[in-house]
Coordinates of C-alpha atoms in Angstrom, one line a residue:
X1 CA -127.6 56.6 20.3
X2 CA -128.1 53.5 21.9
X3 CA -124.2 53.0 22.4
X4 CA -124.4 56.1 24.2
X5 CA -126.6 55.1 26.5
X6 CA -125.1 51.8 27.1
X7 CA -121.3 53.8 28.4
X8 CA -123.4 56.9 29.9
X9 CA -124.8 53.9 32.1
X10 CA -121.7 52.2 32.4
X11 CA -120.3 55.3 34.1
X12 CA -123.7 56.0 36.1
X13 CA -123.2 51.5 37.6
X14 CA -119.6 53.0 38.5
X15 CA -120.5 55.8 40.7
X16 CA -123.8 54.0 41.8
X17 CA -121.6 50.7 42.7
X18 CA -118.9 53.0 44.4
X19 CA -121.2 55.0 46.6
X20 CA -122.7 51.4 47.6
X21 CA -120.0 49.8 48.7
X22 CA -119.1 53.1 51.0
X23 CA -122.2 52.9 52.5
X24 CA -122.4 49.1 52.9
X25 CA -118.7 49.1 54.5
X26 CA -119.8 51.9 57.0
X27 CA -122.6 50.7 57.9
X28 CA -121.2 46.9 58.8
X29 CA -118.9 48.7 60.9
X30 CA -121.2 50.2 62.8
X31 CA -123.3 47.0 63.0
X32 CA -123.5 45.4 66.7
X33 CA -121.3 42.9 67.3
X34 CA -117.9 41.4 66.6
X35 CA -117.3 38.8 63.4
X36 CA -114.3 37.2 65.7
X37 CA -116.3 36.6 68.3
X38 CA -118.7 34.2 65.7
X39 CA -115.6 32.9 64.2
X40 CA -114.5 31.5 68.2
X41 CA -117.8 31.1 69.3
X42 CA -116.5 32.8 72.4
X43 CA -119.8 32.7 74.0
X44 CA -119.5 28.9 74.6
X45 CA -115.7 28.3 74.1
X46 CA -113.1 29.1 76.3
X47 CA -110.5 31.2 74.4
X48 CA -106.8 33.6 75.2
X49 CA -107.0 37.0 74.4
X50 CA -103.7 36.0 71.9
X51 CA -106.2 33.8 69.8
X52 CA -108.4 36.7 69.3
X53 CA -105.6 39.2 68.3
X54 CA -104.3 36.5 65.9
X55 CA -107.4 35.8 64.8
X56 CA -108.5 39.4 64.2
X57 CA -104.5 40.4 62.7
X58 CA -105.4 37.6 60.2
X59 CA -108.3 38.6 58.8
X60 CA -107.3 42.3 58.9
X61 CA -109.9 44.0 61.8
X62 CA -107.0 45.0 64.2
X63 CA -105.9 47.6 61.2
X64 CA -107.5 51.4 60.9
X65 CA -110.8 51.6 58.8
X66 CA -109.3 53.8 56.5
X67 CA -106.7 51.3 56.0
X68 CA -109.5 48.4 55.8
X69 CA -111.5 50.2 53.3
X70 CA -108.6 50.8 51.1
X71 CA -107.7 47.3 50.6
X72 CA -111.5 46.6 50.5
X73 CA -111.8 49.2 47.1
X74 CA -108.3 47.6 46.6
X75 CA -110.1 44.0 45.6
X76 CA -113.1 45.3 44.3
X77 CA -111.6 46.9 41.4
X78 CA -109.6 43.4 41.1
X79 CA -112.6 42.0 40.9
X80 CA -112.1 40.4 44.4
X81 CA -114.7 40.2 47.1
X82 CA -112.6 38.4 49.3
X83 CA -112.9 35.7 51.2
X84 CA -115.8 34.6 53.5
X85 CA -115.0 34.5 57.4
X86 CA -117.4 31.4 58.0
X87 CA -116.4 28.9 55.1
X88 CA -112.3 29.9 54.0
X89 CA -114.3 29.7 50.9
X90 CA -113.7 32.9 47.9
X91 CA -117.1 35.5 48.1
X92 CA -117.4 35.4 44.4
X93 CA -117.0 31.6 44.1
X94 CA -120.2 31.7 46.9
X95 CA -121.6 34.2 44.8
X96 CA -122.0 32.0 42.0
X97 CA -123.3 28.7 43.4
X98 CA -126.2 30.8 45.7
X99 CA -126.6 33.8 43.0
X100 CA -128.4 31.4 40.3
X101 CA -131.5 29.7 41.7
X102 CA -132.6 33.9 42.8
X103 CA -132.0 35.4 39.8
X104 CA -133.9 32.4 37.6
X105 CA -136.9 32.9 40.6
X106 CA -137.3 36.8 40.1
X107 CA -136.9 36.0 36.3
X108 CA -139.5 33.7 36.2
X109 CA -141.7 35.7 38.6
X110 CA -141.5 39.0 36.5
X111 CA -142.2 36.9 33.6
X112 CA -145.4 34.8 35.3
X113 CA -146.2 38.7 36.2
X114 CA -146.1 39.8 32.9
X115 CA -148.2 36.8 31.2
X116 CA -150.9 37.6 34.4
X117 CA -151.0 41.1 34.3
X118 CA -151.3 42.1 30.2
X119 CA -153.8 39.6 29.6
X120 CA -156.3 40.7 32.6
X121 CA -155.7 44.5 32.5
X122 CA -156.4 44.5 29.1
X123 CA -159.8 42.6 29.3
X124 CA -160.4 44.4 32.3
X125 CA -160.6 48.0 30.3
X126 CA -161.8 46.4 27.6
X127 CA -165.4 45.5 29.8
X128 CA -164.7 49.0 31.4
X129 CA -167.7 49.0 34.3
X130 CA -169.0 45.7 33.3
X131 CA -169.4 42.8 36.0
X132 CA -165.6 41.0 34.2
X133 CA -164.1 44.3 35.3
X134 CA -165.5 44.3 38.7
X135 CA -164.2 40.8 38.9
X136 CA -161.2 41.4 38.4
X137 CA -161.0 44.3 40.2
X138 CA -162.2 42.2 43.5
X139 CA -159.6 39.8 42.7
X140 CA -156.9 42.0 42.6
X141 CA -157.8 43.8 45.5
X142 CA -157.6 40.5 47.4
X143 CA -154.3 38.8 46.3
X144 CA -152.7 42.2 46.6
X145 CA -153.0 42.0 50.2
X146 CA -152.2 38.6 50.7
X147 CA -148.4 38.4 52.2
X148 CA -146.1 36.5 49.8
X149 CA -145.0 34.5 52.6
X150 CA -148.7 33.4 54.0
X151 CA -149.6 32.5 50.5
X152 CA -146.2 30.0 50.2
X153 CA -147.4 28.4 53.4
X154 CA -150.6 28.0 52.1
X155 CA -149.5 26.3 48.9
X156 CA -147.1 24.2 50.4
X157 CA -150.0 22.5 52.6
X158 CA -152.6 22.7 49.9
X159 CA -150.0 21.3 47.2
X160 CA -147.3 19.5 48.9
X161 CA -149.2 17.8 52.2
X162 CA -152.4 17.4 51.2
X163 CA -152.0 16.8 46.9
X164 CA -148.2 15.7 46.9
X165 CA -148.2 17.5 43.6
X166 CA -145.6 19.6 43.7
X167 CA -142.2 19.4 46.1
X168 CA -142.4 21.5 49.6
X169 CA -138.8 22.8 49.4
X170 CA -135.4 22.5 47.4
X171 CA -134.8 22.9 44.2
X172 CA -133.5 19.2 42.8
X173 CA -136.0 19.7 39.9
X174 CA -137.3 22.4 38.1
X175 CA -141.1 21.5 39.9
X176 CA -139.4 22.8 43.0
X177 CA -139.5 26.7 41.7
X178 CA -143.1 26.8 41.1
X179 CA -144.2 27.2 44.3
X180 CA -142.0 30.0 45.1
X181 CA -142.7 31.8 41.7
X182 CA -146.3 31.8 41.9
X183 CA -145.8 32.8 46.0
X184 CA -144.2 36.4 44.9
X185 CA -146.1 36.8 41.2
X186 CA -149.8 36.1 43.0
X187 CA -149.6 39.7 45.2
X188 CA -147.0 41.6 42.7
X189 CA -149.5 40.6 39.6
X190 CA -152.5 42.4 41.3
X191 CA -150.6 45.7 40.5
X192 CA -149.5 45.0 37.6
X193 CA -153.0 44.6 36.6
X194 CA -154.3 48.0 37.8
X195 CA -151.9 49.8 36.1
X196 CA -152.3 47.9 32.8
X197 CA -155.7 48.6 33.1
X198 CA -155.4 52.3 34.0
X199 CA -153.3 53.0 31.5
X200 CA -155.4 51.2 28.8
X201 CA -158.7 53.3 29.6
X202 CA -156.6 56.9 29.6
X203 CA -155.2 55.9 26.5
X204 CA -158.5 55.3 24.8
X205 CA -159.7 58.7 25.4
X206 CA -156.7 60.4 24.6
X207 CA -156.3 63.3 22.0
X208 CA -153.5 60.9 19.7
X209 CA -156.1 57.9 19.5
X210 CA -159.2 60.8 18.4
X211 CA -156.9 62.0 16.2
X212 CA -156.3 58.7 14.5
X213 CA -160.0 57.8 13.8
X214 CA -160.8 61.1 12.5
X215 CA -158.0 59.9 10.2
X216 CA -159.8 56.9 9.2
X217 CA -157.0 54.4 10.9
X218 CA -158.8 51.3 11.2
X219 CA -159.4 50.0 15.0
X220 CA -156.9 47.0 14.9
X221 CA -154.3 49.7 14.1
X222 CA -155.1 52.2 16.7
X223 CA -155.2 50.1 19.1
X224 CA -151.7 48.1 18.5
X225 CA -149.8 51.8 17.7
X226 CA -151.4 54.5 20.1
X227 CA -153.6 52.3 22.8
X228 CA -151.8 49.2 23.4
X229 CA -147.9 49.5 22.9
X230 CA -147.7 53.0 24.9
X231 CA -150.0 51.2 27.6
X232 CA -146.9 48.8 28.0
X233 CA -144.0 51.8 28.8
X234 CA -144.8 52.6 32.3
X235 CA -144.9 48.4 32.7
X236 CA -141.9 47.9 31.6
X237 CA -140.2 51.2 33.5
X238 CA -141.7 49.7 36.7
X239 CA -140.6 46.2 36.2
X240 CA -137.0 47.2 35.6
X241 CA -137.5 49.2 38.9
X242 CA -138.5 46.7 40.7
X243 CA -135.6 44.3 40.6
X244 CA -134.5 45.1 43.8
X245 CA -137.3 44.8 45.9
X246 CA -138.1 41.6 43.9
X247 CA -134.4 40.2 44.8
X248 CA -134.8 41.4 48.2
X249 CA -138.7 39.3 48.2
X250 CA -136.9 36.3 48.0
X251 CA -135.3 36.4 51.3
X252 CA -138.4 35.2 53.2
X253 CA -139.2 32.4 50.5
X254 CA -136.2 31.0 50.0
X255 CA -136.3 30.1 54.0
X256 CA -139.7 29.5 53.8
X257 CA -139.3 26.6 51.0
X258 CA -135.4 25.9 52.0
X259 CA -134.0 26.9 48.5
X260 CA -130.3 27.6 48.6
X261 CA -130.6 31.7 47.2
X262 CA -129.0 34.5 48.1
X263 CA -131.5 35.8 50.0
X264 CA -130.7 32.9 52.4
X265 CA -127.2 33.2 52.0
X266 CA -127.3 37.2 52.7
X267 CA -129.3 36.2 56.3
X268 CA -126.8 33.5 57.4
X269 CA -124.2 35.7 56.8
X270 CA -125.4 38.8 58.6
X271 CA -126.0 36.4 61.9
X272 CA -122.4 35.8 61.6
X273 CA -121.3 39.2 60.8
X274 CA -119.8 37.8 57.6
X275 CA -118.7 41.2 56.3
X276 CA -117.1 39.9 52.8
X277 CA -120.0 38.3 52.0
X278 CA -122.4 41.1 52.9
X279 CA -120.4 43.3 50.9
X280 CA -120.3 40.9 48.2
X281 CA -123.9 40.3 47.9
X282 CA -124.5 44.2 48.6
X283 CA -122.9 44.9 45.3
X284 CA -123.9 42.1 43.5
X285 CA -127.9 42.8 43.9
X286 CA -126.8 46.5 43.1
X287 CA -125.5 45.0 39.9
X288 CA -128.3 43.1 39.0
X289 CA -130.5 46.4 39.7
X290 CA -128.3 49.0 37.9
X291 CA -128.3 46.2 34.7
X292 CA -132.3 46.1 35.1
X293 CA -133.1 49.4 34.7
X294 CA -130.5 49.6 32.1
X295 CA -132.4 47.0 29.5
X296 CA -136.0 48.9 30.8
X297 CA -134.2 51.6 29.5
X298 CA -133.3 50.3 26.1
X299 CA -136.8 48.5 25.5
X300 CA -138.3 52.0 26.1
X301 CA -135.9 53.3 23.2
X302 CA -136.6 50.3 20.6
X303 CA -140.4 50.5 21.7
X304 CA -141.1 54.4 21.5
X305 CA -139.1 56.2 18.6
X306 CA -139.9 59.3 20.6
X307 CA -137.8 59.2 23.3
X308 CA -135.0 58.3 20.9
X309 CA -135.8 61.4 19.4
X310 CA -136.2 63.5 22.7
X311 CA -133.0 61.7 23.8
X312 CA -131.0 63.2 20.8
X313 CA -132.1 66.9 20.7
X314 CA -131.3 66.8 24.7
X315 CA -127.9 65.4 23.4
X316 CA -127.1 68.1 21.1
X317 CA -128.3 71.0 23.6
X318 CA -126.2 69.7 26.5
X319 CA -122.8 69.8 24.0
X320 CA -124.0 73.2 22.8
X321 CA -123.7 74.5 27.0
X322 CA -120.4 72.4 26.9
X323 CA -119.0 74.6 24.0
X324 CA -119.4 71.8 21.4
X325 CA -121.0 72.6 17.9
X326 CA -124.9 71.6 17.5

């Protein structure tokens, strides 16, 4: 079953990845402005018209779009994102020295966000209306307002200028992604918590935990089977779906504390109308999305026998339409 899923997906990240790169080469081409024109700096250098049809015959623009996009699909499915117009350098090399430090900063932030959140939404229902729920309630409601990029400024004065306790940008040591972590998990957490919390007090009225102490199920049971590990579904759903966003969060703190991400990388390159690199790192965040919501998926599968179960019955009925035997 879970095989299944894994190639159904497989096929779903090739149609998603295909439809992406369409849109993201349109789109670029309808972008303002000319890549040549950064490449020449023709609006403080003196340059013949033959340097810019050179220039734009070797990096392919002076050719149709149709053409252009069919050598673009060409190297994708080579595994080739080309070559950056700025550096010479290879997009995927690129990829892979800027790709790193994001991905370990949205790990480590949905991580922080899961050891904030679990804890405080579940003592948060479990003092339902008491003055540890309000608390935490008036705390959430405050840090989820708070922009990620006012609260990295804040920290950097409080903890780099005025304690020297932690570094104000780079990432030479692994003290230099703390700051940014807790900058996105601070206002992401507060959610996190409601809906913890919410979904904790609708489970402990609900028929299935009744059910279970008119049973005689002790509490520690109930609340581990049918309170506590159905409360975590919809978290982990959300999380997986919130990749991208999370990736695309790090654009504004990786300038703010000068870490060398892609977010970073994907705003240089737009100023200079990089379009391999756009592309590249288009695809690649689509990648890391697609692959997100792929393991949410398979988490919900291992956690909730249920769906596994759902998943197999809807199986059988969709080869039944297709003329296959039940």
């Amino acid at each position: 079953m879970i095989i299944t899923q894994i190639i159904r997906r497989i096929g779903q990240m090739i149609i998603v990845l295909f439809v992406l790169s369409t849109i993201t080469f349109i789109l670029m081409k309808l972008t303002p402005g000319d890549p040549v024109n950064k490449i020449l700096h023709l609006d403080v250098a003196n340059v013949s018209a033959s340097q810019v049809s050179e220039t734009k015959e070797k990096l392919g623009l002076n050719q149709p779009i149709i053409v252009q996009y069919g050598q673009w699909l060409n190297q994708i499915v080579h595994l080739n994102f080309g070559t950056s117009y700025q550096t010479g350098e290879s997009v995927s090399k690129e990829l892979l020295y800027y790709t790193p430090p994001t991905l370990l900063i949205a790990l480590a932030t949905m991580v922080t966000v899961l050891l904030i959140s679990i804890p405080l939404g579940t003592v948060a229902a479990r003092y339902y209306h008491t003055w540890i729920d309000m608390l935490i309630r008036m705390m959430t409601s405050i840090t989820v307002s708070i922009p990620s990029f006012f609260l990295g400024t804040l920290l950097i004065y409080i903890c780099a200028q005025q304690l020297a306790i932690l570094p104000s940008s780079g990432i030479a040591t692994p003290a230099g992604y703390i700051l940014p972590v807790v900058s996105l998990s601070i206002g992401m957490s507060a959610y996190y918590v409601r809906l913890m919390r919410s979904n904790l007090l609708e489970l402990y009225r609900s028929q299935e935990v009744q059910a279970s102490r008119l049973r005689g199920m002790s509490e520690s049971y109930i609340y581990w089977k049918d309170i506590f590990k159905p409360a975590l579904l919809p978290i982990i759903t959300i999380m997986g779906m919130s990749v991208g966003s999370l990736i695309g969060g790090t654009v504004v703190i990786e300038n703010l504390f000068g870490i060398p991400g892609v977010g970073r990388f994907l705003v240089d390159s737009i100023r200079a109308r990089d379009y391999p690199v756009i592309q590249g790192v288009v695809l690649m965040i689509g990648c890391c999305v697609i692959f997100a919501n792929t393991v949410s998926d398979l988490l919900l599968l291992w956690l909730d026998p249920k769906r596994r179960s759902v998943k197999h019955k809807v199986t059988k009925v969709e080869d039944r339409l297709d003329g296959g035997p039940l």
